[in-house]
Structures are given as C-alpha cells and as structure tokens.
PDB file of C-alpha atoms in Angstrom:
ATOM      1  CA  MET A 279       0.000   0.000   0.000  1.00 54.00           C
ATOM      2  CA  SER A 280       1.263   3.496  -0.835  1.00 51.00           C
ATOM      3  CA  LYS A 281       2.135   6.013   1.851  1.00 50.00           C
ATOM      4  CA  GLU A 282      -0.874   8.092   0.770  1.00 51.00           C
ATOM      5  CA  GLY A 283      -3.149   5.064   1.031  1.00 54.00           C
ATOM      6  CA  SER A 284      -1.839   4.321   4.512  1.00 56.00           C
ATOM      7  CA  LEU A 285      -2.586   7.855   5.611  1.00 48.00           C
ATOM      8  CA  ILE A 286      -6.129   7.667   4.253  1.00 48.00           C
ATOM      9  CA  SER A 287      -6.700   4.350   6.013  1.00 53.00           C
ATOM     10  CA  LYS A 288      -5.292   5.714   9.280  1.00 51.00           C
ATOM     11  CA  ASN A 289      -7.425   8.862   9.087  1.00 50.00           C
ATOM     12  CA  ALA A 290     -10.529   6.776   8.413  1.00 45.00           C
ATOM     13  CA  GLU A 291      -9.746   4.616  11.432  1.00 50.00           C
ATOM     14  CA  ILE A 292      -9.246   7.667  13.659  1.00 44.00           C
ATOM     15  CA  SER A 293     -12.430   9.230  12.279  1.00 46.00           C
ATOM     16  CA  GLY A 294     -14.330   6.045  13.073  1.00 50.00           C
ATOM     17  CA  VAL A 295     -13.070   6.042  16.660  1.00 45.00           C
ATOM     18  CA  TYR A 296     -14.045   9.688  17.115  1.00 45.00           C
ATOM     19  CA  THR A 297     -17.495   8.966  15.682  1.00 47.00           C
ATOM     20  CA  MET A 298     -18.023   6.052  18.067  1.00 47.00           C
ATOM     21  CA  GLU A 299     -16.914   8.152  21.048  1.00 51.00           C
ATOM     22  CA  SER A 300     -19.139  11.008  19.927  1.00 49.00           C
ATOM     23  CA  ASN A 301     -22.117   8.661  19.604  1.00 52.00           C
ATOM     24  CA  ARG A 302     -21.512   7.255  23.089  1.00 56.00           C
ATOM     25  CA  THR A 303     -21.284  10.762  24.520  1.00 58.00           C
ATOM     26  CA  THR A 304     -24.459  11.837  22.726  1.00 73.00           C
ATOM     27  CA  LEU A 305     -26.352   8.728  23.880  1.00 73.00           C
ATOM     28  CA  ALA A 306     -25.245   9.216  27.490  1.00 73.00           C
ATOM     29  CA  GLY A 307     -26.276  12.867  27.336  1.00 73.00           C
ATOM     30  CA  ASP A 308     -29.648  11.984  25.815  1.00 74.00           C
ATOM     31  CA  ILE A 309     -30.342   9.411  28.526  1.00 75.00           C
ATOM     32  CA  LYS A 310     -29.361  11.906  31.224  1.00 71.00           C
ATOM     33  CA  GLU A 311     -31.724  14.506  29.745  1.00 73.00           C
ATOM     34  CA  LEU A 312     -34.548  12.005  29.270  1.00 72.00           C
ATOM     35  CA  PHE A 313     -34.372  10.687  32.835  1.00 67.00           C
ATOM     36  CA  LYS A 314     -33.708  14.143  34.361  1.00 68.00           C
ATOM     37  CA  LEU A 315     -30.939  12.481  36.349  1.00 71.00           C
ATOM     38  CA  ILE A 316     -30.504  15.163  39.026  1.00 76.00           C
ATOM     39  CA  VAL A 317     -34.254  15.245  39.719  1.00 76.00           C
ATOM     40  CA  LEU A 318     -34.318  11.453  39.865  1.00 77.00           C
ATOM     41  CA  ILE A 319     -31.484  11.275  42.411  1.00 80.00           C
ATOM     42  CA  SER A 320     -33.069  13.963  44.588  1.00 81.00           C
ATOM     43  CA  ASN A 321     -36.211  11.827  44.754  1.00 84.00           C
ATOM     44  CA  VAL A 322     -34.486   8.517  45.473  1.00 89.00           C
ATOM     45  CA  VAL A 323     -32.623   9.874  48.534  1.00 91.00           C
ATOM     46  CA  PRO A 324     -35.878  10.535  50.500  1.00 95.00           C
ATOM     47  CA  VAL A 325     -37.093   7.029  49.596  1.00 95.00           C
ATOM     48  CA  PHE A 326     -33.975   5.524  51.135  1.00 95.00           C
ATOM     49  CA  ALA A 327     -34.239   7.870  54.133  1.00 96.00           C
ATOM     50  CA  GLY A 328     -37.806   6.722  54.769  1.00 97.00           C
ATOM     51  CA  PHE A 329     -36.746   3.073  54.491  1.00 97.00           C
ATOM     52  CA  TRP A 330     -33.755   3.556  56.793  1.00 97.00           C
ATOM     53  CA  LEU A 331     -35.761   5.407  59.427  1.00 97.00           C
ATOM     54  CA  ALA A 332     -38.484   2.738  59.416  1.00 96.00           C
ATOM     55  CA  ILE A 333     -35.821   0.134  60.163  1.00 96.00           C
ATOM     56  CA  TYR A 334     -34.398   2.316  62.934  1.00 96.00           C
ATOM     57  CA  PHE A 335     -37.732   2.945  64.664  1.00 95.00           C
ATOM     58  CA  THR A 336     -38.832  -0.677  64.416  1.00 94.00           C
ATOM     59  CA  GLY A 337     -35.574  -1.846  65.963  1.00 93.00           C
ATOM     60  CA  SER A 338     -34.703  -3.990  62.967  1.00 92.00           C
ATOM     61  CA  THR A 339     -31.555  -4.142  60.836  1.00 91.00           C
ATOM     62  CA  LEU A 340     -30.756  -3.327  57.225  1.00 90.00           C
ATOM     63  CA  ALA A 341     -29.394  -6.828  56.678  1.00 90.00           C
ATOM     64  CA  ALA A 342     -32.741  -8.338  57.660  1.00 92.00           C
ATOM     65  CA  HIS A 343     -34.515  -6.309  54.978  1.00 95.00           C
ATOM     66  CA  LEU A 344     -31.904  -6.239  52.215  1.00 95.00           C
ATOM     67  CA  ASP A 345     -34.262  -7.831  49.699  1.00 95.00           C
ATOM     68  CA  ALA A 346     -36.970  -5.264  50.497  1.00 96.00           C
ATOM     69  CA  LEU A 347     -34.415  -2.442  50.153  1.00 95.00           C
ATOM     70  CA  ILE A 348     -33.388  -3.590  46.681  1.00 95.00           C
ATOM     71  CA  LEU A 349     -37.014  -3.921  45.577  1.00 97.00           C
ATOM     72  CA  THR A 350     -37.953  -0.551  47.077  1.00 96.00           C
ATOM     73  CA  ILE A 351     -35.083   1.430  45.551  1.00 95.00           C
ATOM     74  CA  ALA A 352     -35.314  -0.322  42.180  1.00 95.00           C
ATOM     75  CA  GLY A 353     -39.107  -0.100  42.057  1.00 96.00           C
ATOM     76  CA  SER A 354     -39.375   3.534  43.107  1.00 94.00           C
ATOM     77  CA  THR A 355     -36.548   4.522  40.747  1.00 93.00           C
ATOM     78  CA  LEU A 356     -38.307   2.850  37.819  1.00 94.00           C
ATOM     79  CA  VAL A 357     -41.664   4.442  38.661  1.00 95.00           C
ATOM     80  CA  MET A 358     -40.117   7.900  38.960  1.00 92.00           C
ATOM     81  CA  SER A 359     -38.091   7.362  35.784  1.00 91.00           C
ATOM     82  CA  GLY A 360     -41.253   6.391  33.941  1.00 94.00           C
ATOM     83  CA  ALA A 361     -43.069   9.483  35.207  1.00 94.00           C
ATOM     84  CA  LEU A 362     -40.214  11.797  34.212  1.00 92.00           C
ATOM     85  CA  ILE A 363     -40.000  10.217  30.760  1.00 92.00           C
ATOM     86  CA  LEU A 364     -43.757  10.609  30.230  1.00 95.00           C
ATOM     87  CA  ASN A 365     -43.410  14.249  31.255  1.00 93.00           C
ATOM     88  CA  ASN A 366     -40.782  14.699  28.527  1.00 91.00           C
ATOM     89  CA  TRP A 367     -43.010  12.940  26.017  1.00 94.00           C
ATOM     90  CA  PHE A 368     -46.047  15.094  26.766  1.00 93.00           C
ATOM     91  CA  ASP A 369     -44.180  18.403  27.084  1.00 91.00           C
ATOM     92  CA  VAL A 370     -42.193  18.174  23.848  1.00 91.00           C
ATOM     93  CA  ASP A 371     -43.979  21.219  22.376  1.00 91.00           C
ATOM     94  CA  ILE A 372     -43.138  23.324  25.453  1.00 91.00           C
ATOM     95  CA  ASP A 373     -39.587  22.004  25.603  1.00 86.00           C
ATOM     96  CA  ARG A 374     -38.923  23.243  22.069  1.00 89.00           C
ATOM     97  CA  LYS A 375     -39.533  26.812  23.250  1.00 87.00           C
ATOM     98  CA  MET A 376     -37.354  26.713  26.379  1.00 86.00           C
ATOM     99  CA  ALA A 377     -33.561  27.005  26.144  1.00 83.00           C
ATOM    100  CA  ARG A 378     -32.912  24.716  29.113  1.00 80.00           C
ATOM    101  CA  THR A 379     -34.920  21.851  27.580  1.00 81.00           C
ATOM    102  CA  GLN A 380     -34.013  22.129  23.903  1.00 82.00           C
ATOM    103  CA  ASN A 381     -31.339  19.435  24.215  1.00 83.00           C
ATOM    104  CA  ARG A 382     -33.769  16.769  25.342  1.00 85.00           C
ATOM    105  CA  PRO A 383     -33.824  13.854  22.871  1.00 87.00           C
ATOM    106  CA  THR A 384     -37.581  14.274  22.442  1.00 85.00           C
ATOM    107  CA  VAL A 385     -36.869  17.747  21.041  1.00 86.00           C
ATOM    108  CA  THR A 386     -33.759  16.929  19.004  1.00 86.00           C
ATOM    109  CA  GLY A 387     -35.418  13.848  17.534  1.00 87.00           C
ATOM    110  CA  ASN A 388     -32.655  11.502  18.714  1.00 87.00           C
ATOM    111  CA  PHE A 389     -35.365   9.367  20.333  1.00 86.00           C
ATOM    112  CA  SER A 390     -38.728   8.877  18.663  1.00 89.00           C
ATOM    113  CA  LEU A 391     -41.745  10.034  20.630  1.00 90.00           C
ATOM    114  CA  LYS A 392     -43.332   6.608  20.254  1.00 93.00           C
ATOM    115  CA  ALA A 393     -40.275   4.926  21.781  1.00 91.00           C
ATOM    116  CA  VAL A 394     -40.218   7.463  24.618  1.00 91.00           C
ATOM    117  CA  LEU A 395     -43.912   6.907  25.331  1.00 94.00           C
ATOM    118  CA  TRP A 396     -43.473   3.137  25.523  1.00 96.00           C
ATOM    119  CA  ALA A 397     -40.347   3.480  27.653  1.00 93.00           C
ATOM    120  CA  GLY A 398     -42.284   5.623  30.133  1.00 94.00           C
ATOM    121  CA  ILE A 399     -45.172   3.170  30.293  1.00 95.00           C
ATOM    122  CA  ILE A 400     -42.983   0.071  30.614  1.00 96.00           C
ATOM    123  CA  LEU A 401     -40.694   1.519  33.282  1.00 95.00           C
ATOM    124  CA  SER A 402     -43.680   2.782  35.291  1.00 96.00           C
ATOM    125  CA  ALA A 403     -45.399  -0.612  35.165  1.00 97.00           C
ATOM    126  CA  ALA A 404     -42.208  -2.493  35.988  1.00 97.00           C
ATOM    127  CA  GLY A 405     -41.566  -0.243  38.993  1.00 97.00           C
ATOM    128  CA  MET A 406     -45.085  -0.720  40.311  1.00 97.00           C
ATOM    129  CA  GLY A 407     -44.683  -4.457  39.921  1.00 96.00           C
ATOM    130  CA  LEU A 408     -41.481  -4.519  41.947  1.00 97.00           C
ATOM    131  CA  LEU A 409     -42.985  -2.390  44.711  1.00 97.00           C
ATOM    132  CA  LEU A 410     -45.922  -4.781  45.012  1.00 96.00           C
ATOM    133  CA  PHE A 411     -43.385  -7.364  46.173  1.00 97.00           C
ATOM    134  CA  THR A 412     -42.719  -5.113  49.208  1.00 96.00           C
ATOM    135  CA  THR A 413     -46.110  -3.911  50.476  1.00 96.00           C
ATOM    136  CA  PHE A 414     -49.307  -2.763  48.843  1.00 97.00           C
ATOM    137  CA  GLU A 415     -49.076   0.519  50.766  1.00 97.00           C
ATOM    138  CA  ALA A 416     -45.645   1.318  49.324  1.00 97.00           C
ATOM    139  CA  ALA A 417     -46.927   0.633  45.809  1.00 97.00           C
ATOM    140  CA  LEU A 418     -50.009   2.755  46.504  1.00 97.00           C
ATOM    141  CA  TYR A 419     -47.923   5.785  47.516  1.00 97.00           C
ATOM    142  CA  ALA A 420     -45.813   5.339  44.403  1.00 97.00           C
ATOM    143  CA  PHE A 421     -48.929   5.227  42.243  1.00 97.00           C
ATOM    144  CA  VAL A 422     -50.295   8.381  43.888  1.00 97.00           C
ATOM    145  CA  GLY A 423     -47.029  10.177  43.183  1.00 96.00           C
ATOM    146  CA  TRP A 424     -46.983   8.908  39.597  1.00 97.00           C
ATOM    147  CA  PHE A 425     -50.615   9.819  38.952  1.00 97.00           C
ATOM    148  CA  VAL A 426     -50.253  13.312  40.401  1.00 97.00           C
ATOM    149  CA  TYR A 427     -47.072  14.045  38.440  1.00 96.00           C
ATOM    150  CA  VAL A 428     -48.083  12.533  35.096  1.00 96.00           C
ATOM    151  CA  TYR A 429     -51.759  13.402  34.961  1.00 96.00           C
ATOM    152  CA  LEU A 430     -52.735  16.061  37.514  1.00 95.00           C
ATOM    153  CA  TYR A 431     -49.534  18.086  37.047  1.00 96.00           C
ATOM    154  CA  THR A 432     -48.135  17.415  33.551  1.00 94.00           C
ATOM    155  CA  MET A 433     -51.310  16.811  31.568  1.00 94.00           C
ATOM    156  CA  TRP A 434     -53.899  18.841  33.464  1.00 95.00           C
ATOM    157  CA  SER A 435     -52.674  21.738  35.603  1.00 95.00           C
ATOM    158  CA  LYS A 436     -49.258  22.765  34.245  1.00 93.00           C
ATOM    159  CA  ARG A 437     -50.682  24.609  31.245  1.00 92.00           C
ATOM    160  CA  ARG A 438     -53.758  25.966  33.014  1.00 93.00           C
ATOM    161  CA  PHE A 439     -53.134  27.156  36.564  1.00 93.00           C
ATOM    162  CA  THR A 440     -50.463  28.849  38.658  1.00 93.00           C
ATOM    163  CA  LEU A 441     -51.381  26.253  41.292  1.00 92.00           C
ATOM    164  CA  ASN A 442     -49.616  23.654  39.130  1.00 94.00           C
ATOM    165  CA  THR A 443     -46.631  24.049  41.485  1.00 94.00           C
ATOM    166  CA  VAL A 444     -48.652  23.115  44.562  1.00 94.00           C
ATOM    167  CA  ILE A 445     -50.291  20.181  42.785  1.00 94.00           C
ATOM    168  CA  GLY A 446     -46.978  18.877  41.480  1.00 94.00           C
ATOM    169  CA  SER A 447     -45.435  19.077  44.933  1.00 94.00           C
ATOM    170  CA  VAL A 448     -47.650  16.215  46.107  1.00 95.00           C
ATOM    171  CA  SER A 449     -45.779  13.796  43.848  1.00 93.00           C
ATOM    172  CA  GLY A 450     -42.404  14.525  45.430  1.00 91.00           C
ATOM    173  CA  ALA A 451     -43.804  14.451  48.956  1.00 95.00           C
ATOM    174  CA  VAL A 452     -44.739  10.754  48.809  1.00 96.00           C
ATOM    175  CA  THR A 453     -41.128   9.553  48.476  1.00 96.00           C
ATOM    176  CA  PRO A 454     -40.307   9.076  52.207  1.00 97.00           C
ATOM    177  CA  LEU A 455     -43.712   7.434  52.634  1.00 97.00           C
ATOM    178  CA  ILE A 456     -42.811   4.850  49.959  1.00 97.00           C
ATOM    179  CA  GLY A 457     -39.611   3.934  51.758  1.00 97.00           C
ATOM    180  CA  TRP A 458     -41.196   3.736  55.203  1.00 97.00           C
ATOM    181  CA  ALA A 459     -44.255   1.811  54.014  1.00 97.00           C
ATOM    182  CA  ALA A 460     -42.035  -0.902  52.547  1.00 97.00           C
ATOM    183  CA  ILE A 461     -41.247  -1.835  56.187  1.00 96.00           C
ATOM    184  CA  GLU A 462     -44.409  -0.887  58.104  1.00 95.00           C
ATOM    185  CA  PRO A 463     -47.499   1.359  57.717  1.00 96.00           C
ATOM    186  CA  ALA A 464     -46.486   4.997  57.274  1.00 95.00           C
ATOM    187  CA  SER A 465     -48.786   6.360  59.971  1.00 94.00           C
ATOM    188  CA  HIS A 466     -45.794   7.319  62.130  1.00 95.00           C
ATOM    189  CA  ILE A 467     -45.130  11.030  62.799  1.00 97.00           C
ATOM    190  CA  VAL A 468     -41.618  10.845  61.258  1.00 97.00           C
ATOM    191  CA  PRO A 469     -42.524   9.912  57.647  1.00 97.00           C
ATOM    192  CA  ILE A 470     -45.549  12.216  57.763  1.00 97.00           C
ATOM    193  CA  MET A 471     -43.444  15.221  58.833  1.00 97.00           C
ATOM    194  CA  LEU A 472     -40.721  14.408  56.300  1.00 97.00           C
ATOM    195  CA  ALA A 473     -43.374  14.246  53.586  1.00 97.00           C
ATOM    196  CA  LEU A 474     -44.745  17.601  54.747  1.00 97.00           C
ATOM    197  CA  ILE A 475     -41.268  19.148  54.686  1.00 96.00           C
ATOM    198  CA  LEU A 476     -40.811  17.883  51.134  1.00 96.00           C
ATOM    199  CA  PHE A 477     -44.209  19.168  50.053  1.00 97.00           C
ATOM    200  CA  ILE A 478     -43.625  22.664  51.413  1.00 97.00           C
ATOM    201  CA  TRP A 479     -39.983  22.808  50.264  1.00 96.00           C
ATOM    202  CA  GLN A 480     -40.876  22.109  46.651  1.00 95.00           C
ATOM    203  CA  ILE A 481     -43.114  25.170  46.339  1.00 96.00           C
ATOM    204  CA  PRO A 482     -40.588  27.959  47.064  1.00 96.00           C
ATOM    205  CA  HIS A 483     -37.924  25.909  45.262  1.00 95.00           C
ATOM    206  CA  THR A 484     -40.062  25.779  42.108  1.00 95.00           C
ATOM    207  CA  PHE A 485     -41.058  29.448  42.403  1.00 96.00           C
ATOM    208  CA  VAL A 486     -37.361  30.358  42.474  1.00 96.00           C
ATOM    209  CA  ILE A 487     -36.763  28.285  39.334  1.00 94.00           C
ATOM    210  CA  ALA A 488     -39.683  30.087  37.676  1.00 95.00           C
ATOM    211  CA  ILE A 489     -38.091  33.456  38.483  1.00 95.00           C
ATOM    212  CA  ARG A 490     -34.743  32.303  37.096  1.00 94.00           C
ATOM    213  CA  LYS A 491     -36.367  30.980  33.925  1.00 92.00           C
ATOM    214  CA  TYR A 492     -39.072  33.642  33.659  1.00 93.00           C
ATOM    215  CA  ASP A 493     -38.420  34.466  29.983  1.00 92.00           C
ATOM    216  CA  GLU A 494     -38.491  30.818  28.970  1.00 92.00           C
ATOM    217  CA  TYR A 495     -41.722  30.010  30.796  1.00 92.00           C
ATOM    218  CA  LYS A 496     -43.307  33.147  29.356  1.00 92.00           C
ATOM    219  CA  ALA A 497     -42.239  32.228  25.817  1.00 90.00           C
ATOM    220  CA  ALA A 498     -43.618  28.704  26.279  1.00 90.00           C
ATOM    221  CA  GLY A 499     -46.907  30.004  27.679  1.00 91.00           C
ATOM    222  CA  VAL A 500     -46.614  28.125  30.983  1.00 93.00           C
ATOM    223  CA  PRO A 501     -48.618  29.999  33.678  1.00 94.00           C
ATOM    224  CA  MET A 502     -46.035  29.940  36.439  1.00 95.00           C
ATOM    225  CA  LEU A 503     -46.720  32.342  39.313  1.00 95.00           C
ATOM    226  CA  PRO A 504     -44.101  34.997  38.390  1.00 95.00           C
ATOM    227  CA  VAL A 505     -45.258  34.945  34.755  1.00 94.00           C
ATOM    228  CA  VAL A 506     -48.896  35.547  35.675  1.00 94.00           C
ATOM    229  CA  HIS A 507     -48.647  37.670  38.835  1.00 95.00           C
ATOM    230  CA  GLY A 508     -45.110  39.070  38.788  1.00 94.00           C
ATOM    231  CA  PHE A 509     -41.993  38.780  40.922  1.00 94.00           C
ATOM    232  CA  GLU A 510     -43.174  40.699  43.985  1.00 94.00           C
ATOM    233  CA  ILE A 511     -46.131  38.434  44.691  1.00 95.00           C
ATOM    234  CA  THR A 512     -43.979  35.385  43.992  1.00 96.00           C
ATOM    235  CA  LYS A 513     -41.295  36.532  46.438  1.00 96.00           C
ATOM    236  CA  ARG A 514     -43.908  37.113  49.135  1.00 96.00           C
ATOM    237  CA  GLN A 515     -45.285  33.627  48.540  1.00 96.00           C
ATOM    238  CA  ILE A 516     -41.775  32.196  48.854  1.00 96.00           C
ATOM    239  CA  VAL A 517     -41.363  33.878  52.253  1.00 97.00           C
ATOM    240  CA  ILE A 518     -44.718  32.526  53.467  1.00 97.00           C
ATOM    241  CA  TYR A 519     -44.000  28.927  52.445  1.00 97.00           C
ATOM    242  CA  ILE A 520     -40.505  28.940  53.957  1.00 97.00           C
ATOM    243  CA  ALA A 521     -41.976  30.334  57.194  1.00 97.00           C
ATOM    244  CA  CYS A 522     -44.305  27.311  57.247  1.00 97.00           C
ATOM    245  CA  LEU A 523     -41.231  25.085  57.599  1.00 97.00           C
ATOM    246  CA  LEU A 524     -40.167  26.652  60.909  1.00 97.00           C
ATOM    247  CA  PRO A 525     -42.247  24.532  63.332  1.00 97.00           C
ATOM    248  CA  LEU A 526     -41.796  21.199  61.525  1.00 97.00           C
ATOM    249  CA  PRO A 527     -38.401  20.097  62.964  1.00 96.00           C
ATOM    250  CA  PHE A 528     -39.908  20.213  66.462  1.00 96.00           C
ATOM    251  CA  TYR A 529     -42.337  17.437  65.472  1.00 96.00           C
ATOM    252  CA  LEU A 530     -39.260  15.308  64.766  1.00 96.00           C
ATOM    253  CA  ALA A 531     -37.894  15.352  68.308  1.00 95.00           C
ATOM    254  CA  SER A 532     -37.412  11.586  68.055  1.00 95.00           C
ATOM    255  CA  LEU A 533     -34.540  12.280  65.647  1.00 96.00           C
ATOM    256  CA  GLY A 534     -32.670  14.107  68.395  1.00 95.00           C
ATOM    257  CA  THR A 535     -31.582  17.590  69.356  1.00 95.00           C
ATOM    258  CA  VAL A 536     -28.848  17.779  66.710  1.00 96.00           C
ATOM    259  CA  PHE A 537     -31.406  17.291  63.958  1.00 96.00           C
ATOM    260  CA  ILE A 538     -33.777  19.908  65.390  1.00 96.00           C
ATOM    261  CA  VAL A 539     -31.024  22.509  65.875  1.00 97.00           C
ATOM    262  CA  PHE A 540     -29.418  22.131  62.458  1.00 96.00           C
ATOM    263  CA  VAL A 541     -32.647  21.988  60.448  1.00 97.00           C
ATOM    264  CA  SER A 542     -34.109  24.913  62.410  1.00 97.00           C
ATOM    265  CA  ALA A 543     -30.958  26.905  61.672  1.00 96.00           C
ATOM    266  CA  LEU A 544     -31.345  26.080  57.984  1.00 96.00           C
ATOM    267  CA  ASN A 545     -34.984  27.152  58.045  1.00 96.00           C
ATOM    268  CA  PHE A 546     -34.215  30.482  59.709  1.00 96.00           C
ATOM    269  CA  GLY A 547     -31.286  31.098  57.375  1.00 95.00           C
ATOM    270  CA  TRP A 548     -33.398  30.361  54.313  1.00 96.00           C
ATOM    271  CA  LEU A 549     -36.192  32.599  55.621  1.00 96.00           C
ATOM    272  CA  ILE A 550     -33.831  35.534  56.238  1.00 95.00           C
ATOM    273  CA  PHE A 551     -32.359  35.058  52.775  1.00 94.00           C
ATOM    274  CA  ALA A 552     -35.882  35.040  51.291  1.00 95.00           C
ATOM    275  CA  ILE A 553     -36.912  38.194  53.169  1.00 95.00           C
ATOM    276  CA  ARG A 554     -33.845  40.005  51.857  1.00 93.00           C
ATOM    277  CA  GLY A 555     -35.151  39.315  48.373  1.00 92.00           C
ATOM    278  CA  LEU A 556     -38.204  41.446  49.100  1.00 92.00           C
ATOM    279  CA  PHE A 557     -35.986  44.518  49.318  1.00 91.00           C
ATOM    280  CA  GLY A 558     -33.309  43.636  46.761  1.00 81.00           C
ATOM    281  CA  LYS A 559     -33.043  45.012  43.245  1.00 84.00           C
ATOM    282  CA  ASP A 560     -31.305  42.133  41.446  1.00 90.00           C
ATOM    283  CA  ASP A 561     -33.990  39.452  41.414  1.00 92.00           C
ATOM    284  CA  LEU A 562     -32.039  37.101  39.153  1.00 92.00           C
ATOM    285  CA  LYS A 563     -28.926  37.111  41.325  1.00 93.00           C
ATOM    286  CA  TRP A 564     -31.057  36.546  44.422  1.00 95.00           C
ATOM    287  CA  ALA A 565     -32.976  33.717  42.727  1.00 94.00           C
ATOM    288  CA  ASN A 566     -29.780  31.959  41.677  1.00 94.00           C
ATOM    289  CA  LYS A 567     -28.487  31.988  45.267  1.00 93.00           C
ATOM    290  CA  MET A 568     -31.878  30.879  46.601  1.00 94.00           C
ATOM    291  CA  PHE A 569     -31.882  27.979  44.153  1.00 93.00           C
ATOM    292  CA  LEU A 570     -28.481  26.740  45.324  1.00 93.00           C
ATOM    293  CA  PHE A 571     -29.559  27.061  48.945  1.00 93.00           C
ATOM    294  CA  SER A 572     -32.782  25.117  48.406  1.00 93.00           C
ATOM    295  CA  VAL A 573     -31.086  22.254  46.543  1.00 90.00           C
ATOM    296  CA  ASN A 574     -28.507  21.819  49.301  1.00 92.00           C
ATOM    297  CA  TYR A 575     -31.213  22.217  51.961  1.00 94.00           C
ATOM    298  CA  LEU A 576     -33.105  19.166  50.758  1.00 90.00           C
ATOM    299  CA  MET A 577     -30.081  16.881  50.585  1.00 91.00           C
ATOM    300  CA  PHE A 578     -28.814  18.072  53.966  1.00 94.00           C
ATOM    301  CA  VAL A 579     -32.117  17.441  55.774  1.00 95.00           C
ATOM    302  CA  PHE A 580     -32.534  13.875  54.536  1.00 95.00           C
ATOM    303  CA  LEU A 581     -28.888  12.899  54.817  1.00 95.00           C
ATOM    304  CA  LEU A 582     -28.841  14.323  58.367  1.00 96.00           C
ATOM    305  CA  ALA A 583     -31.918  12.261  59.248  1.00 96.00           C
ATOM    306  CA  ILE A 584     -29.969   9.169  58.174  1.00 96.00           C
ATOM    307  CA  VAL A 585     -26.735  10.133  59.932  1.00 96.00           C
ATOM    308  CA  VAL A 586     -28.292  10.943  63.329  1.00 96.00           C
ATOM    309  CA  THR A 587     -29.923   7.502  63.453  1.00 95.00           C
ATOM    310  CA  MET A 588     -26.818   5.492  62.578  1.00 89.00           C
TER     311      MET A 588
END
C-alpha cells in the first residue's frame, strides 16, 4: 500500500473512533436529559431515608430487609423514571420553546416520541410491579405520586393554573412514605413530617426556578406564578411557604436535638435570605443563590436524618 493510502486508512480509522466516542457521549447525554438524572437522584434519597428510618424505629436491621431495600429502591426509581420520561413525552412542544430543555432527545429527535412513550409506560409498570413485592401501601404511595405528576400536574394543571406548582409538589412528597411503608405502615409522625417538609420545600424551590427561567416560561406560555402575577407576589409567597417550615423540625424530636437545631438553623437562614429578596433590586442574582440554597437544603435534611440515626 502506498504512503498516501496508509494515511487515508489511518485517518478513516481515527475518524471512526471519534465517531463512536461522539455517539456514546451523545447517547449518554440523551439518557441523562430524558431521565432528568438530578431530579431522579433527589427523589431517590428521600425514599432511602424513609426506608432507613423505618428500620431504625422498628428496631430492625438493614441486613434483615436487604431484599426489600433492593425492591424498594429499584421499584421507586423505575416508577419515577417512567413518570419523568412521560413528562418529557407530553411536554415536547413546550420544551422546544425553552432554552434549558431544547437538548432533550424528544426535542432533538434523537429518540422517537413513540419509543419514549413506551419506555415511560414500561418503566412505570415495571416499577409498580417490583414495589408490590414489598407492600401494597408502598406501591399505593408510588402510584399516587406517579398519577399526580403525570396526569394532575403534567397533563392537566401545568398549562392551566399557577397552582400547578402546589399540585406537582404532592408527587415529590410521597417519596419518604414509599420507603417507610415498605417496612411498616407509614402512619408514624416521622414519615408524615418528612413528607410535609418535602411538600412545602418544593413550592418555594419551584417558584425560584420560575423566576430564574421567567423568559423561557413566558415564551412557552406556561402559567407559572411569576409569569402571571409578577416577581413581587412570587417573592412574598416564597417567604410565606418557607416560614411554614419553621415549626416542623420540632415534630421530629425523636430524631434528636442535633437534627432539630441544624434543620431549624437552615430554616431560619433560608427565611432571612428570602426576606432580603423582598428589598433587593437584582432578582435574578437573588434567585440563583436561593436555588443553590434550596437544593442543598433538601439533601442536607434527609442525609442528616440518616446520619443521626446510625
């Protein structure tokens, strides 16, 4: 073979390797976008926390319920994945108009909408099936969360009402109940209060996102609170909801003084930060900081609940 032919062959080989690597990177990115990986992880942590705390308060051990743990985490992850995928499938027209969602494979066309629809249905059904091998109550909470997120939030309220945020918050709130109910009925004060914390937390967290992405939601015609009623009303609502978190740690005295003190400090810090936003002039800068605080708040609360009971 001539030197020129060797070079052509070598370049083709290198080009093929780059293409394969590029395809792998694109596929991984598409899957991450489709499953909303960060959202998925933030929902699985409270499931595990609920499961762990149920074991702690029943005086059992993780080893004794290892099979239930695997079924609970796998089942809840599949159900939530299915719900998130169905959200992407239904919202493809909105996602085309929003910069932060234009890379989703449903928008780019990398995944067909039919395939996405079936993936959402199959994963949801498979997750429900696995959870039924734990307890019916755990599967019931998962179904409630799925139904609220897919139908009541995505398909019904998101495009109609500013209350879509409150409605959607129910779906995230069931996660610690799923984990706890896999061990015993979730009528205990601990899973109920953790669910309430999650429910309330999601509302100011989502309002802050809506302020940060105001232009995108407005362009897509999604009636988020700041789009319909403006920033001032939204900021006042954020303050009110965060204030509602203040008494909740005291209902979790069974988790110990350390938990109460640290979570109360977080609540007061978040509230002061929110109040400052009422008098600030740079709403976007404030919203970005509030967003970071709220994300870390959630992970800290549930990880702390696990740590203090180890």
